[in-house]
Coordinates of C-alpha atoms and ligand atoms in Angstrom, one line a residue:
M1466 CA 82.4 54.7 129.7
P1467 CA 85.3 54.6 127.2
A1468 CA 84.1 53.7 123.8
E1469 CA 86.1 52.6 120.8
T1470 CA 86.5 55.1 118.0
C1471 CA 86.2 54.2 114.3
P1472 CA 87.2 56.2 111.2
G1473 CA 84.7 57.8 108.9
I1474 CA 84.0 60.6 106.5
I1475 CA 81.4 63.4 106.8
I1476 CA 79.1 63.0 103.8
R1477 CA 76.4 65.5 104.8
S1478 CA 76.0 68.4 107.2
Q1479 CA 72.8 70.1 108.2
S1480 CA 71.9 72.2 111.2
G1481 CA 74.7 71.0 113.5
F1482 CA 74.2 67.3 112.6
F1483 CA 76.7 65.4 110.6
T1484 CA 76.1 62.2 108.6
V1485 CA 79.2 60.1 108.8
Q1486 CA 79.9 57.2 106.5
T1487 CA 81.9 54.5 108.4
E1488 CA 82.9 51.0 107.5
G1489 CA 80.0 49.7 109.6
G1490 CA 77.4 52.0 108.0
I1491 CA 76.0 55.5 108.3
L1492 CA 75.9 57.3 111.6
T1493 CA 74.2 60.6 112.5
C1494 CA 76.6 62.4 114.7
H1495 CA 77.1 65.6 116.7
L1496 CA 80.4 67.3 117.4
R1497 CA 81.9 66.4 120.8
G1498 CA 81.6 69.5 123.0
R1499 CA 85.2 69.7 123.9
L1500 CA 86.1 70.2 120.2
K1501 CA 84.1 73.4 120.2
Q1502 CA 86.1 74.9 123.1
G1503 CA 88.4 77.8 122.5
K1504 CA 88.5 80.3 119.7
H1505 CA 87.9 79.2 116.2
V1506 CA 87.8 81.2 113.0
G1507 CA 86.3 78.6 110.7
D1508 CA 84.2 75.4 110.5
L1509 CA 85.5 72.8 112.8
A1510 CA 83.9 70.0 110.9
A1511 CA 82.6 70.0 107.3
V1512 CA 81.5 67.8 104.5
G1513 CA 84.6 65.8 103.4
D1514 CA 86.3 65.8 106.8
R1515 CA 87.9 62.6 107.9
V1516 CA 86.8 62.0 111.5
Q1517 CA 87.0 59.5 114.3
V1518 CA 83.6 58.7 115.8
T1519 CA 82.2 56.8 118.7
S1520 CA 78.7 55.3 118.6
Q1521 CA 76.2 55.8 121.5
L1522 CA 73.7 53.3 122.9
D1523 CA 70.9 55.2 121.2
G1524 CA 72.4 54.5 117.8
T1525 CA 73.7 58.1 117.2
G1526 CA 77.3 58.9 117.1
S1527 CA 79.7 61.5 118.3
I1528 CA 82.7 63.0 116.4
E1529 CA 85.7 62.8 118.7
V1530 CA 88.5 63.8 116.3
V1531 CA 88.6 65.8 113.1
E1532 CA 91.7 64.9 111.1
P1533 CA 93.8 67.7 109.7
R1534 CA 92.6 68.7 106.2
R1535 CA 94.9 68.1 103.2
S1536 CA 93.0 70.7 101.2
S1537 CA 89.8 72.6 101.4
L1538 CA 87.4 74.7 99.3
V1539 CA 86.8 77.7 101.5
R1540 CA 84.5 80.7 101.4
L1541 CA 85.3 83.7 103.6
D1542 CA 82.2 85.0 105.4
P1543 CA 82.6 88.5 106.9
R1544 CA 80.9 88.5 110.4
P1545 CA 80.8 91.2 113.1
Q1546 CA 83.4 89.4 115.2
G1547 CA 85.8 88.9 112.2
V1548 CA 86.0 87.0 109.0
Y1549 CA 84.9 83.4 109.3
Q1550 CA 86.2 80.6 107.1
Q1551 CA 83.3 78.6 105.9
V1552 CA 84.5 75.2 104.6
L1553 CA 82.4 74.4 101.5
L1554 CA 84.3 71.1 101.1
A1555 CA 87.1 69.5 103.1
N1556 CA 89.8 67.5 101.4
P1557 CA 88.8 67.9 97.7
D1558 CA 91.3 66.4 95.2
Q1559 CA 89.9 68.5 92.3
V1560 CA 87.2 70.8 91.2
V1561 CA 85.1 70.2 88.1
F1562 CA 83.5 73.3 86.7
V1563 CA 80.4 72.5 84.6
F1564 CA 79.1 75.0 82.1
A1565 CA 76.5 74.5 79.4
C1566 CA 77.3 75.2 75.8
A1567 CA 73.8 76.8 75.6
Q1568 CA 70.8 77.3 77.8
P1569 CA 72.2 79.0 79.8
A1570 CA 74.9 80.5 77.5
P1571 CA 78.3 80.0 79.0
H1572 CA 79.7 82.9 80.9
L1573 CA 83.4 82.4 80.3
R1574 CA 84.4 85.3 82.5
M1575 CA 82.7 83.6 85.4
L1576 CA 84.6 80.3 84.5
D1577 CA 87.8 82.3 84.5
R1578 CA 87.0 83.6 88.0
F1579 CA 86.3 80.1 89.2
L1580 CA 89.6 78.9 87.7
V1581 CA 91.5 81.6 89.6
I1582 CA 89.8 80.5 92.8
A1583 CA 90.9 76.9 92.1
E1584 CA 94.4 78.1 91.5
K1585 CA 94.4 80.1 94.7
Q1586 CA 93.2 77.2 96.7
H1587 CA 95.7 74.9 95.0
L1588 CA 93.1 72.6 93.5
P1589 CA 93.4 71.0 90.1
A1590 CA 90.6 72.1 87.9
L1591 CA 88.7 70.3 85.0
I1592 CA 86.2 71.9 82.8
V1593 CA 83.0 70.2 81.6
A1594 CA 81.2 71.6 78.6
N1595 CA 77.7 70.1 78.9
K1596 CA 74.7 70.1 76.6
I1597 CA 76.7 69.7 73.4
D1598 CA 73.5 68.3 71.8
L1599 CA 72.2 71.9 71.7
V1600 CA 75.1 73.3 69.6
G1601 CA 77.1 70.5 68.2
K1602 CA 80.7 69.5 68.9
A1603 CA 82.3 72.0 66.5
K1604 CA 80.5 75.0 68.1
A1605 CA 81.3 73.6 71.6
E1606 CA 85.0 73.5 70.7
D1607 CA 84.8 77.1 69.4
L1608 CA 83.6 78.1 72.8
F1609 CA 85.9 76.1 75.1
G1610 CA 88.7 74.8 72.8
F1611 CA 91.5 77.1 73.9
Y1612 CA 91.4 76.1 77.5
P1613 CA 93.6 73.0 77.0
N1614 CA 96.3 75.3 75.6
I1615 CA 96.6 77.0 79.0
G1616 CA 96.5 73.8 80.9
Y1617 CA 92.8 73.0 81.7
R1618 CA 91.4 69.8 80.3
V1619 CA 87.9 70.2 78.8
L1620 CA 85.4 67.3 78.6
Y1621 CA 82.5 67.6 76.2
T1622 CA 79.3 66.0 77.5
C1623 CA 75.7 65.5 77.0
A1624 CA 73.6 64.2 80.0
R1625 CA 70.8 63.4 77.6
T1626 CA 72.7 61.0 75.3
G1627 CA 75.4 60.0 77.7
E1628 CA 78.1 61.3 75.4
G1629 CA 81.4 61.9 77.2
L1630 CA 80.2 60.5 80.4
E1631 CA 82.4 57.5 80.4
E1632 CA 85.4 59.8 80.2
L1633 CA 84.0 62.0 82.9
S1634 CA 83.5 59.0 85.2
K1635 CA 87.1 58.0 84.7
H1636 CA 88.2 61.4 86.0
L1637 CA 86.0 61.0 89.1
V1638 CA 86.9 57.5 90.2
G1639 CA 89.1 57.3 93.3
K1640 CA 89.0 61.0 93.9
E1641 CA 87.0 63.5 96.0
T1642 CA 85.5 66.0 93.5
A1643 CA 83.7 69.3 94.0
L1644 CA 81.3 69.7 91.1
A1645 CA 80.5 73.4 90.6
G1646 CA 78.9 75.7 88.1
P1647 CA 76.0 78.0 87.4
S1648 CA 72.4 76.9 88.0
G1649 CA 70.8 75.0 85.2
V1650 CA 73.9 73.7 83.4
G1651 CA 73.1 70.1 84.3
K1652 CA 75.3 69.2 87.2
S1653 CA 72.7 67.1 88.9
S1654 CA 71.6 65.6 85.6
L1655 CA 75.2 64.5 84.9
L1656 CA 75.5 62.9 88.4
N1657 CA 72.2 61.1 88.0
T1658 CA 73.3 59.6 84.7
I1659 CA 76.8 58.6 85.9
Q1660 CA 75.4 57.1 89.1
P1661 CA 71.9 55.8 88.5
G1662 CA 70.0 55.6 91.7
L1663 CA 71.1 58.9 93.2
G1664 CA 67.8 60.5 92.2
L1665 CA 69.0 64.1 92.5
A1666 CA 66.4 66.7 91.9
V1667 CA 66.6 68.1 88.4
R1668 CA 64.9 71.3 87.4
E1669 CA 62.0 71.2 85.0
I1670 CA 62.8 72.6 81.6
S1671 CA 60.2 75.3 82.0
E1672 CA 61.9 76.7 85.1
A1673 CA 65.5 76.1 84.1
F1674 CA 66.2 79.6 83.0
Q1675 CA 64.6 81.5 85.7
K1676 CA 67.2 83.3 87.7
G1677 CA 67.4 82.7 91.4
R1678 CA 68.0 79.9 93.7
H1679 CA 69.7 76.7 92.8
T1680 CA 67.6 73.5 92.7
T1681 CA 70.3 71.8 94.7
T1682 CA 70.8 73.4 98.0
V1683 CA 72.1 70.8 100.5
R1684 CA 75.8 70.2 100.6
Q1685 CA 76.5 66.5 100.3
L1686 CA 79.0 64.0 99.2
F1687 CA 77.8 61.1 96.9
P1688 CA 79.8 57.9 96.8
I1689 CA 80.6 56.8 93.3
Q1690 CA 81.0 53.3 91.9
G1691 CA 84.6 52.2 91.9
G1692 CA 85.5 54.5 94.8
G1693 CA 85.5 58.2 95.4
Y1694 CA 83.0 60.9 96.1
V1695 CA 81.4 63.8 94.3
A1696 CA 79.9 66.9 95.9
D1697 CA 77.3 68.8 94.0
M1698 CA 78.1 72.3 95.1
P1699 CA 75.4 74.9 94.6
G1700 CA 76.0 78.6 94.9
L1701 CA 79.6 79.0 94.0
R1702 CA 78.6 82.2 92.2
S1703 CA 79.0 84.1 95.4
L1704 CA 82.5 82.8 96.0
A1705 CA 84.5 86.0 96.0
L1706 CA 88.2 86.3 95.5
W1707 CA 89.2 87.2 99.0
D1708 CA 92.5 88.4 100.4
T1709 CA 94.3 88.6 97.1
D1710 CA 96.9 91.1 96.2
P1711 CA 96.7 92.6 92.7
E1712 CA 100.2 91.3 91.9
E1713 CA 99.3 87.8 93.2
L1714 CA 96.7 87.5 90.4
D1715 CA 99.5 87.1 87.8
G1716 CA 100.3 83.8 89.4
Y1717 CA 96.8 82.5 89.0
F1718 CA 96.7 82.8 85.2
P1719 CA 98.9 80.0 83.9
E1720 CA 99.4 81.7 80.5
L1721 CA 100.7 84.9 82.1
T1722 CA 103.1 83.6 84.8
G1723 CA 105.9 83.2 82.3
L1724 CA 105.3 86.5 80.6
V1725 CA 105.2 89.1 83.4
Q1726 CA 108.9 88.9 84.0
H1727 CA 109.4 90.3 80.5
C1728 CA 107.4 93.5 81.2
Q1729 CA 109.5 96.6 81.2
F1730 CA 108.4 97.6 84.7
N1731 CA 108.4 95.1 87.5
D1732 CA 105.3 96.6 89.0
C1733 CA 103.5 96.5 85.6
T1734 CA 99.7 96.3 86.0
H1735 CA 99.5 95.1 82.3
K1736 CA 96.9 97.8 81.5
N1737 CA 98.7 100.5 79.5
E1738 CA 102.3 100.6 80.5
P1739 CA 104.9 100.8 77.8
G1740 CA 106.8 97.6 77.2
C1741 CA 104.1 95.3 78.7
A1742 CA 104.7 91.7 77.6
V1743 CA 101.2 90.7 78.4
R1744 CA 99.6 93.3 76.2
A1745 CA 102.1 92.4 73.4
A1746 CA 101.0 88.8 73.7
V1747 CA 97.3 89.7 73.5
E1748 CA 98.0 91.8 70.4
A1749 CA 100.1 89.0 68.9
G1750 CA 97.2 86.6 69.6
S1751 CA 99.1 84.2 71.9
V1752 CA 97.0 85.3 74.9
N1753 CA 93.3 84.9 74.5
P1754 CA 91.6 88.4 74.6
G1755 CA 88.7 87.0 76.7
R1756 CA 91.2 85.8 79.3
Y1757 CA 92.9 89.1 79.3
E1758 CA 89.5 90.8 79.9
S1759 CA 88.9 88.4 82.8
Y1760 CA 92.3 89.3 84.2
L1761 CA 91.6 93.1 84.0
K1762 CA 88.2 92.6 85.6
L1763 CA 89.5 90.5 88.5
R1764 CA 92.4 92.9 89.0
A1765 CA 90.0 95.8 89.2
G1766 CA 88.0 93.8 91.7
V1767 CA 90.9 93.2 94.1
E1768 CA 92.6 96.6 93.8
Ligands
LIG954 N1 69.6 69.5 76.1 C1 70.2 69.1 77.3 N2 69.6 69.5 78.4 C2 70.2 69.1 79.6 C3 71.5 68.4 79.6 N3 71.8 68.2 80.9 C4 70.9 68.7 81.6 N4 69.9 69.3 80.9 C5 68.7 70.0 81.3 O1 69.0 71.2 82.0 C6 68.1 71.5 83.1 C7 68.9 71.8 84.3 O2 69.5 70.6 84.8 P1 70.0 70.4 86.3 O3 70.7 69.0 86.3 O4 68.9 70.6 87.3 O5 71.0 71.6 86.5 P2 72.0 71.9 87.8 O6 73.3 72.4 87.2 O7 72.0 70.8 88.7 O8 71.2 73.1 88.4 P3 71.2 73.6 89.9 O9 70.9 72.5 90.8 O10 70.1 74.7 89.9 O11 72.5 74.3 90.2 C8 67.2 70.3 83.1 O12 66.0 70.6 82.5 C9 67.9 69.2 82.4 O13 67.0 68.2 81.9 C10 72.1 68.1 78.3 O14 73.2 67.5 78.2 N5 71.4 68.5 77.2
LIG955 MG1 71.5 70.6 90.8
LIG956 ZN1 102.8 94.1 81.8

């Protein structure tokens, strides 16, 4: 019985079932068996994938084709039979990293690691400094203010008062965005305020600072008004920098890429070699010392 296919986008995936948004509505689908044949080293279908589906008489659907991805946010998962590529999000246009100015205190070395991951996966990154009500704009700019100098835009927001949310919305419209950041920084709160009606679970203040699991655990794309989708991505903390050569790291720090060619040794590790242009720039104050610390930490991790 040949059925007509129609295009759609996977907006949710759970236990082998995919929720697909099509023009005609939402369809719960499974992956057509023949797509699973042969060897595969990563997720065949993931949230964000553009697909072709057919609908069955019982009202469910079947994914017939997964279109090639134009980008993806991937986590490598070591398994006994080899490293498996887990696709956290297919086809993102950008990643938005949300950190709080306080409660929890921003861990900028973690932000730097996220930025390197975005660079490595060729995804434009935007930084959101949320909870500015807790510290004031001036202190917030003390914390995050140098990032624009190295090419990362910073938006200052407050999910409580709505400050900065109009600008954030502008950056989200028409794009597919991965929203990431530590637990408790207000990712779900921001989405709820931008898009009333989503009703995402937000942690109670009393539990907000307990370490452990994210309140948000299901991977899902939310359509936003005016077009586009946002994915609230829990658990990026465990996203390791995989398969990266130490020298490659230079290329993922935008403020270092133009400098390294001026180091005296072309295999300079920028730690303590004589004639190191990176160290000279740190000492002269043109490279942020915290970023240099992040560089050394990451470099030690991939060596
Ligand atoms: N003062 C203040 N509190 C905020 C702001 N945004 C969020 N919160 C509070 O911060 C706590 C955590 O918010 P969530 O939205 O659940 O944080 P999340 O980033 O989604 O956390 P996970 O789902 O665990 O990753 C809640 O108590 C919110 O009310 C803000 O701009 N200012
Ligand atoms: Mg959340
Ligand atoms: Zn050097």
